[in-house]
């Protein structure tokens, strides 16, 4: 194979930070090739210390651009329905986050996870129509999508479980010792995946268990809904027949922060009073809509779902 010097770079992978800026003296046909700290192979950006920070930054930049596509498809009063927008996000956004997740996810730091999660939050707000003050937990419950970290950890567990099949291409790697700088994170995955192993290995049963347990654990860790004081029920299927503007208002009311309530505007405009414009009582929040003496109703906040 003929190596082209002008198309080649050198990268030193090390856990010693003192060597991070080291220039390598590697020559091809007498020409010294440049040393780079980030190397992109098959869509993955590898950095010198294997922290995956460079790849997380690349994901963050891609998601910011692709979120603009979602915003062009719908607003709070017009556009595609929630299901179409969520499907679009899964195709052009979450697919980027999920790509090669077992390779870079296990050793990513919390701050980088937060950057990626912020992009997903923005996409879910566009899809559901919820405002910025809505809680992150409400966004994920409304969209029925796992947070990015939990989703990628689930994918990593599923991949690691598959490696225990003797005919898996990476089965032989299980015999190697884990590198020290990521040993803690990989060991946690290996310990967890043992819970789903069976002899003989039942791949599908293990995958189903990982998915079910991940979803159940994530939902149990969500904060209770502020409107009903409990974990919310599933949204009625009949809601899909409503126009987008109506569904956006319902999603906002379920979150407890709605642009049609004075309890929301009082924090923006000091001239607004947090009282109901009909009965004059306050606070004018979601719960008040079901207790307003001027407009009595037999409905309860749970009926919003």
mmCIF file of C-alpha atoms in Angstrom:
data_model
loop_
_atom_site.group_PDB
_atom_site.id
_atom_site.type_symbol
_atom_site.label_atom_id
_atom_site.label_comp_id
_atom_site.label_asym_id
_atom_site.label_seq_id
_atom_site.Cartn_x
_atom_site.Cartn_y
_atom_site.Cartn_z
ATOM 1 C CA UNK A 1 0.000 0.000 0.000
ATOM 2 C CA UNK A 2 1.358 3.393 -0.961
ATOM 3 C CA UNK A 3 1.115 5.913 1.896
ATOM 4 C CA UNK A 4 0.566 9.568 0.996
ATOM 5 C CA UNK A 5 2.437 11.959 3.270
ATOM 6 C CA UNK A 6 0.099 14.909 2.600
ATOM 7 C CA UNK A 7 -2.942 12.813 3.585
ATOM 8 C CA UNK A 8 -1.397 11.321 6.738
ATOM 9 C CA UNK A 9 -1.348 12.441 10.362
ATOM 10 C CA UNK A 10 0.053 10.967 13.575
ATOM 11 C CA UNK A 11 -1.738 10.696 16.915
ATOM 12 C CA UNK A 12 -0.289 9.587 20.249
ATOM 13 C CA UNK A 13 -2.778 7.802 22.508
ATOM 14 C CA UNK A 14 -1.688 7.976 26.132
ATOM 15 C CA UNK A 15 -2.998 8.380 29.662
ATOM 16 C CA UNK A 16 -0.052 10.585 30.621
ATOM 17 C CA UNK A 17 -1.137 14.195 30.278
ATOM 18 C CA UNK A 18 2.475 15.369 30.082
ATOM 19 C CA UNK A 19 2.660 13.826 26.615
ATOM 20 C CA UNK A 20 -0.526 15.434 25.377
ATOM 21 C CA UNK A 21 1.271 18.170 23.404
ATOM 22 C CA UNK A 22 4.135 16.017 22.238
ATOM 23 C CA UNK A 23 5.072 16.314 18.568
ATOM 24 C CA UNK A 24 5.879 12.933 16.994
ATOM 25 C CA UNK A 25 8.802 12.650 14.624
ATOM 26 C CA UNK A 26 7.237 10.304 12.083
ATOM 27 C CA UNK A 27 8.199 10.634 8.451
ATOM 28 C CA UNK A 28 6.760 9.271 5.241
ATOM 29 C CA UNK A 29 9.011 9.447 2.169
ATOM 30 C CA UNK A 30 11.259 11.814 4.072
ATOM 31 C CA UNK A 31 8.424 14.232 4.914
ATOM 32 C CA UNK A 32 7.414 14.721 8.538
ATOM 33 C CA UNK A 33 3.675 14.222 8.957
ATOM 34 C CA UNK A 34 1.769 16.516 11.349
ATOM 35 C CA UNK A 35 0.734 15.403 14.835
ATOM 36 C CA UNK A 36 -2.938 15.846 15.726
ATOM 37 C CA UNK A 37 -4.670 15.350 19.069
ATOM 38 C CA UNK A 38 -7.996 14.381 17.511
ATOM 39 C CA UNK A 39 -8.430 11.699 14.895
ATOM 40 C CA UNK A 40 -11.674 10.946 13.071
ATOM 41 C CA UNK A 41 -12.216 7.359 11.940
ATOM 42 C CA UNK A 42 -15.528 6.091 10.531
ATOM 43 C CA UNK A 43 -17.440 9.006 12.019
ATOM 44 C CA UNK A 44 -15.858 8.738 15.490
ATOM 45 C CA UNK A 45 -13.523 11.415 16.819
ATOM 46 C CA UNK A 46 -10.825 9.893 19.020
ATOM 47 C CA UNK A 47 -8.765 12.153 21.270
ATOM 48 C CA UNK A 48 -5.322 11.552 22.716
ATOM 49 C CA UNK A 49 -6.475 10.629 26.240
ATOM 50 C CA UNK A 50 -9.629 8.726 25.218
ATOM 51 C CA UNK A 51 -11.959 11.057 27.126
ATOM 52 C CA UNK A 52 -14.384 11.244 24.160
ATOM 53 C CA UNK A 53 -14.733 14.999 24.770
ATOM 54 C CA UNK A 54 -13.906 15.821 21.157
ATOM 55 C CA UNK A 55 -16.570 13.426 19.892
ATOM 56 C CA UNK A 56 -19.131 14.850 22.344
ATOM 57 C CA UNK A 57 -18.378 18.356 21.051
ATOM 58 C CA UNK A 58 -18.877 17.145 17.484
ATOM 59 C CA UNK A 59 -22.240 15.640 18.469
ATOM 60 C CA UNK A 60 -23.240 18.883 20.197
ATOM 61 C CA UNK A 61 -22.489 20.935 17.065
ATOM 62 C CA UNK A 62 -24.435 18.536 14.837
ATOM 63 C CA UNK A 63 -27.475 18.522 17.107
ATOM 64 C CA UNK A 64 -27.614 22.314 17.281
ATOM 65 C CA UNK A 65 -27.816 22.467 13.486
ATOM 66 C CA UNK A 66 -30.352 19.676 13.192
ATOM 67 C CA UNK A 67 -32.592 21.175 15.863
ATOM 68 C CA UNK A 68 -33.106 24.054 13.454
ATOM 69 C CA UNK A 69 -34.749 21.584 11.080
ATOM 70 C CA UNK A 70 -37.317 20.716 13.759
ATOM 71 C CA UNK A 71 -38.028 24.382 14.425
ATOM 72 C CA UNK A 72 -38.719 24.923 10.741
ATOM 73 C CA UNK A 73 -41.298 22.132 10.779
ATOM 74 C CA UNK A 74 -43.507 23.435 13.577
ATOM 75 C CA UNK A 75 -44.280 26.276 15.935
ATOM 76 C CA UNK A 76 -46.552 26.541 18.945
ATOM 77 C CA UNK A 77 -49.662 27.114 16.803
ATOM 78 C CA UNK A 78 -48.805 25.475 13.475
ATOM 79 C CA UNK A 79 -46.845 22.691 11.851
ATOM 80 C CA UNK A 80 -46.393 18.942 12.089
ATOM 81 C CA UNK A 81 -47.828 16.907 14.954
ATOM 82 C CA UNK A 82 -45.780 15.775 17.948
ATOM 83 C CA UNK A 83 -45.350 12.201 16.718
ATOM 84 C CA UNK A 84 -43.949 13.335 13.356
ATOM 85 C CA UNK A 85 -41.525 15.732 15.024
ATOM 86 C CA UNK A 86 -40.322 13.081 17.472
ATOM 87 C CA UNK A 87 -39.809 10.589 14.646
ATOM 88 C CA UNK A 88 -37.828 13.237 12.777
ATOM 89 C CA UNK A 89 -35.670 13.893 15.834
ATOM 90 C CA UNK A 90 -34.971 10.186 16.275
ATOM 91 C CA UNK A 91 -33.905 9.980 12.640
ATOM 92 C CA UNK A 92 -31.679 13.052 12.386
ATOM 93 C CA UNK A 93 -30.769 13.774 16.004
ATOM 94 C CA UNK A 94 -30.792 10.823 18.351
ATOM 95 C CA UNK A 95 -29.245 8.615 15.674
ATOM 96 C CA UNK A 96 -26.137 10.818 15.921
ATOM 97 C CA UNK A 97 -26.026 10.375 19.708
ATOM 98 C CA UNK A 98 -26.552 6.614 19.482
ATOM 99 C CA UNK A 99 -23.951 6.008 16.768
ATOM 100 C CA UNK A 100 -21.160 3.744 18.127
ATOM 101 C CA UNK A 101 -22.394 4.451 21.674
ATOM 102 C CA UNK A 102 -20.527 1.491 23.265
ATOM 103 C CA UNK A 103 -17.216 2.905 21.993
ATOM 104 C CA UNK A 104 -17.307 6.415 23.422
ATOM 105 C CA UNK A 105 -20.132 6.490 26.009
ATOM 106 C CA UNK A 106 -18.609 4.578 28.976
ATOM 107 C CA UNK A 107 -15.868 7.113 29.740
ATOM 108 C CA UNK A 108 -17.627 10.396 28.952
ATOM 109 C CA UNK A 109 -17.627 12.932 31.796
ATOM 110 C CA UNK A 110 -20.770 14.467 33.314
ATOM 111 C CA UNK A 111 -20.229 17.936 31.833
ATOM 112 C CA UNK A 112 -20.124 16.511 28.301
ATOM 113 C CA UNK A 113 -23.287 14.503 28.925
ATOM 114 C CA UNK A 114 -24.977 17.718 30.058
ATOM 115 C CA UNK A 115 -24.040 19.463 26.783
ATOM 116 C CA UNK A 116 -25.626 16.718 24.695
ATOM 117 C CA UNK A 117 -28.669 16.549 26.975
ATOM 118 C CA UNK A 118 -29.280 20.277 26.514
ATOM 119 C CA UNK A 119 -29.619 19.720 22.763
ATOM 120 C CA UNK A 120 -32.115 16.912 23.262
ATOM 121 C CA UNK A 121 -34.116 19.070 25.685
ATOM 122 C CA UNK A 122 -34.363 21.765 23.015
ATOM 123 C CA UNK A 123 -35.586 19.219 20.457
ATOM 124 C CA UNK A 124 -38.233 17.880 22.835
ATOM 125 C CA UNK A 125 -39.459 21.386 23.630
ATOM 126 C CA UNK A 126 -39.901 21.989 19.909
ATOM 127 C CA UNK A 127 -41.784 18.723 19.459
ATOM 128 C CA UNK A 128 -44.092 19.117 22.454
ATOM 129 C CA UNK A 129 -44.443 22.907 22.424
ATOM 130 C CA UNK A 130 -43.490 23.191 26.099
ATOM 131 C CA UNK A 131 -41.846 26.398 27.250
ATOM 132 C CA UNK A 132 -38.338 26.811 28.642
ATOM 133 C CA UNK A 133 -39.416 26.636 32.304
ATOM 134 C CA UNK A 134 -40.849 23.129 31.866
ATOM 135 C CA UNK A 135 -38.879 20.511 33.765
ATOM 136 C CA UNK A 136 -36.596 18.122 31.899
ATOM 137 C CA UNK A 137 -38.422 15.149 33.415
ATOM 138 C CA UNK A 138 -41.741 16.395 32.042
ATOM 139 C CA UNK A 139 -40.261 16.758 28.551
ATOM 140 C CA UNK A 140 -39.096 13.141 28.518
ATOM 141 C CA UNK A 141 -42.341 11.813 29.971
ATOM 142 C CA UNK A 142 -44.343 13.804 27.441
ATOM 143 C CA UNK A 143 -42.226 12.520 24.545
ATOM 144 C CA UNK A 144 -41.627 9.016 25.949
ATOM 145 C CA UNK A 145 -37.906 9.274 25.191
ATOM 146 C CA UNK A 146 -35.074 8.288 27.504
ATOM 147 C CA UNK A 147 -32.457 10.863 28.506
ATOM 148 C CA UNK A 148 -29.326 10.571 26.349
ATOM 149 C CA UNK A 149 -27.093 9.112 29.059
ATOM 150 C CA UNK A 150 -29.533 6.395 30.109
ATOM 151 C CA UNK A 151 -30.247 5.536 26.487
ATOM 152 C CA UNK A 152 -26.571 5.176 25.583
ATOM 153 C CA UNK A 153 -25.794 3.193 28.713
ATOM 154 C CA UNK A 154 -28.603 0.828 27.727
ATOM 155 C CA UNK A 155 -27.094 0.429 24.251
ATOM 156 C CA UNK A 156 -23.679 -0.254 25.790
ATOM 157 C CA UNK A 157 -25.132 -2.933 28.047
ATOM 158 C CA UNK A 158 -26.902 -4.573 25.129
ATOM 159 C CA UNK A 159 -23.702 -4.593 23.087
ATOM 160 C CA UNK A 160 -21.644 -5.996 25.952
ATOM 161 C CA UNK A 161 -24.212 -8.738 26.460
ATOM 162 C CA UNK A 162 -23.900 -9.635 22.784
ATOM 163 C CA UNK A 163 -20.128 -9.957 23.153
ATOM 164 C CA UNK A 164 -20.661 -12.979 25.410
ATOM 165 C CA UNK A 165 -21.899 -14.952 22.417
ATOM 166 C CA UNK A 166 -19.045 -17.175 21.314
ATOM 167 C CA UNK A 167 -19.677 -16.375 17.647
ATOM 168 C CA UNK A 168 -19.574 -12.611 18.265
ATOM 169 C CA UNK A 169 -16.673 -10.873 16.440
ATOM 170 C CA UNK A 170 -15.513 -9.239 19.694
ATOM 171 C CA UNK A 171 -16.000 -12.210 21.996
ATOM 172 C CA UNK A 172 -12.235 -12.677 22.315
ATOM 173 C CA UNK A 173 -11.831 -9.141 23.703
ATOM 174 C CA UNK A 174 -13.556 -10.163 26.937
ATOM 175 C CA UNK A 175 -10.399 -12.027 27.917
ATOM 176 C CA UNK A 176 -8.281 -8.836 27.805
ATOM 177 C CA UNK A 177 -7.792 -6.606 30.830
ATOM 178 C CA UNK A 178 -9.572 -3.252 30.683
ATOM 179 C CA UNK A 179 -7.313 -0.181 30.282
ATOM 180 C CA UNK A 180 -6.781 1.571 33.591
ATOM 181 C CA UNK A 181 -8.204 4.973 32.634
ATOM 182 C CA UNK A 182 -11.635 3.533 31.787
ATOM 183 C CA UNK A 183 -11.564 0.452 34.007
ATOM 184 C CA UNK A 184 -13.992 1.888 36.550
ATOM 185 C CA UNK A 185 -16.670 2.663 33.962
ATOM 186 C CA UNK A 186 -16.271 -0.601 32.037
ATOM 187 C CA UNK A 187 -16.241 -2.611 35.262
ATOM 188 C CA UNK A 188 -19.601 -1.088 36.194
ATOM 189 C CA UNK A 189 -21.023 -2.205 32.841
ATOM 190 C CA UNK A 190 -19.546 -5.685 33.216
ATOM 191 C CA UNK A 191 -20.985 -6.029 36.724
ATOM 192 C CA UNK A 192 -24.425 -4.942 35.543
ATOM 193 C CA UNK A 193 -24.496 -7.150 32.472
ATOM 194 C CA UNK A 194 -23.893 -10.232 34.635
ATOM 195 C CA UNK A 195 -27.442 -9.788 35.934
ATOM 196 C CA UNK A 196 -28.798 -10.481 32.461
ATOM 197 C CA UNK A 197 -26.579 -13.405 31.521
ATOM 198 C CA UNK A 198 -28.055 -16.859 31.360
ATOM 199 C CA UNK A 199 -26.441 -20.178 30.573
ATOM 200 C CA UNK A 200 -27.058 -21.021 27.831
ATOM 201 C CA UNK A 201 -27.118 -17.372 26.792
ATOM 202 C CA UNK A 202 -30.609 -16.232 25.806
ATOM 203 C CA UNK A 203 -29.788 -13.108 23.824
ATOM 204 C CA UNK A 204 -33.328 -11.866 23.210
ATOM 205 C CA UNK A 205 -34.459 -12.401 26.796
ATOM 206 C CA UNK A 206 -31.418 -10.514 28.040
ATOM 207 C CA UNK A 207 -32.022 -7.618 25.652
ATOM 208 C CA UNK A 208 -35.672 -7.412 26.693
ATOM 209 C CA UNK A 209 -34.707 -7.372 30.376
ATOM 210 C CA UNK A 210 -32.127 -4.620 29.881
ATOM 211 C CA UNK A 211 -34.635 -2.460 28.024
ATOM 212 C CA UNK A 212 -37.454 -3.047 30.510
ATOM 213 C CA UNK A 213 -35.282 -2.421 33.564
ATOM 214 C CA UNK A 214 -33.706 0.712 32.083
ATOM 215 C CA UNK A 215 -37.077 2.255 31.263
ATOM 216 C CA UNK A 216 -38.565 1.331 34.652
ATOM 217 C CA UNK A 217 -35.577 2.701 36.578
ATOM 218 C CA UNK A 218 -35.531 5.929 34.591
ATOM 219 C CA UNK A 219 -39.247 6.558 35.085
ATOM 220 C CA UNK A 220 -38.998 5.842 38.823
ATOM 221 C CA UNK A 221 -36.237 8.463 39.110
ATOM 222 C CA UNK A 222 -38.336 11.167 37.470
ATOM 223 C CA UNK A 223 -39.703 13.842 39.787
ATOM 224 C CA UNK A 224 -43.440 13.692 40.425
ATOM 225 C CA UNK A 225 -45.584 15.946 38.289
ATOM 226 C CA UNK A 226 -46.192 19.270 40.023
ATOM 227 C CA UNK A 227 -49.799 19.519 38.804
ATOM 228 C CA UNK A 228 -51.107 16.193 40.159
ATOM 229 C CA UNK A 229 -48.411 15.460 42.756
ATOM 230 C CA UNK A 230 -47.666 12.009 41.332
ATOM 231 C CA UNK A 231 -46.169 10.331 38.298
ATOM 232 C CA UNK A 232 -48.471 11.154 35.371
ATOM 233 C CA UNK A 233 -50.506 8.549 33.486
ATOM 234 C CA UNK A 234 -50.115 7.877 29.783
ATOM 235 C CA UNK A 235 -51.571 10.455 27.419
ATOM 236 C CA UNK A 236 -54.832 9.370 25.788
ATOM 237 C CA UNK A 237 -54.483 8.213 22.193
ATOM 238 C CA UNK A 238 -57.477 10.358 21.217
ATOM 239 C CA UNK A 239 -55.334 13.474 21.720
ATOM 240 C CA UNK A 240 -53.620 12.792 18.395
ATOM 241 C CA UNK A 241 -56.797 13.876 16.615
ATOM 242 C CA UNK A 242 -56.577 17.394 18.090
ATOM 243 C CA UNK A 243 -54.899 20.296 16.243
ATOM 244 C CA UNK A 244 -51.310 21.144 17.203
ATOM 245 C CA UNK A 245 -52.219 24.407 18.941
ATOM 246 C CA UNK A 246 -54.585 22.579 21.307
ATOM 247 C CA UNK A 247 -52.048 19.827 22.007
ATOM 248 C CA UNK A 248 -49.358 22.401 22.778
ATOM 249 C CA UNK A 249 -51.617 24.117 25.336
ATOM 250 C CA UNK A 250 -52.416 20.758 26.949
ATOM 251 C CA UNK A 251 -48.714 19.844 27.141
ATOM 252 C CA UNK A 252 -47.933 23.194 28.755
ATOM 253 C CA UNK A 253 -50.766 22.859 31.262
ATOM 254 C CA UNK A 254 -49.551 19.370 32.192
ATOM 255 C CA UNK A 255 -46.095 20.791 32.891
ATOM 256 C CA UNK A 256 -47.492 23.485 35.172
ATOM 257 C CA UNK A 257 -46.055 26.311 33.052
ATOM 258 C CA UNK A 258 -48.375 27.659 30.374
ATOM 259 C CA UNK A 259 -48.156 30.894 28.408
ATOM 260 C CA UNK A 260 -51.920 31.353 28.854
ATOM 261 C CA UNK A 261 -51.655 31.570 32.637
ATOM 262 C CA UNK A 262 -50.764 34.679 34.623
ATOM 263 C CA UNK A 263 -48.598 32.555 36.940
ATOM 264 C CA UNK A 264 -46.196 32.263 33.995
ATOM 265 C CA UNK A 265 -46.245 35.911 32.915
ATOM 266 C CA UNK A 266 -45.843 37.330 36.415
ATOM 267 C CA UNK A 267 -42.175 36.329 36.347
ATOM 268 C CA UNK A 268 -41.660 38.130 33.032
ATOM 269 C CA UNK A 269 -43.792 41.243 33.329
ATOM 270 C CA UNK A 270 -43.997 42.902 36.750
ATOM 271 C CA UNK A 271 -47.211 44.685 35.788
ATOM 272 C CA UNK A 272 -49.034 41.349 35.540
ATOM 273 C CA UNK A 273 -50.802 40.133 38.681
ATOM 274 C CA UNK A 274 -50.953 36.441 39.489
ATOM 275 C CA UNK A 275 -54.731 36.377 39.742
ATOM 276 C CA UNK A 276 -57.476 34.809 37.641
ATOM 277 C CA UNK A 277 -58.970 37.352 35.184
ATOM 278 C CA UNK A 278 -62.413 35.777 35.689
ATOM 279 C CA UNK A 279 -62.800 35.375 39.450
ATOM 280 C CA UNK A 280 -59.983 37.633 40.686
ATOM 281 C CA UNK A 281 -58.451 34.933 42.882
ATOM 282 C CA UNK A 282 -54.927 33.563 42.688
ATOM 283 C CA UNK A 283 -52.606 32.043 41.954
ATOM 284 C CA UNK A 284 -53.679 31.687 38.333
ATOM 285 C CA UNK A 285 -52.048 28.314 37.663
ATOM 286 C CA UNK A 286 -53.116 24.984 36.189
ATOM 287 C CA UNK A 287 -54.773 23.804 39.396
ATOM 288 C CA UNK A 288 -56.878 26.969 39.590
ATOM 289 C CA UNK A 289 -58.525 26.154 36.253
ATOM 290 C CA UNK A 290 -60.240 23.211 37.962
ATOM 291 C CA UNK A 291 -61.140 25.127 41.147
ATOM 292 C CA UNK A 292 -62.225 28.491 39.724
ATOM 293 C CA UNK A 293 -65.550 29.427 41.412
ATOM 294 C CA UNK A 294 -66.580 31.480 38.372
ATOM 295 C CA UNK A 295 -66.303 28.447 36.068
ATOM 296 C CA UNK A 296 -67.056 25.296 38.065
ATOM 297 C CA UNK A 297 -66.263 21.936 36.438
ATOM 298 C CA UNK A 298 -66.459 18.262 37.289
ATOM 299 C CA UNK A 299 -63.054 17.663 35.653
ATOM 300 C CA UNK A 300 -59.824 17.185 37.595
ATOM 301 C CA UNK A 301 -56.164 17.914 36.641
ATOM 302 C CA UNK A 302 -55.693 14.235 35.737
ATOM 303 C CA UNK A 303 -58.144 14.762 32.878
ATOM 304 C CA UNK A 304 -55.456 16.826 31.135
ATOM 305 C CA UNK A 305 -53.891 13.516 30.185
#
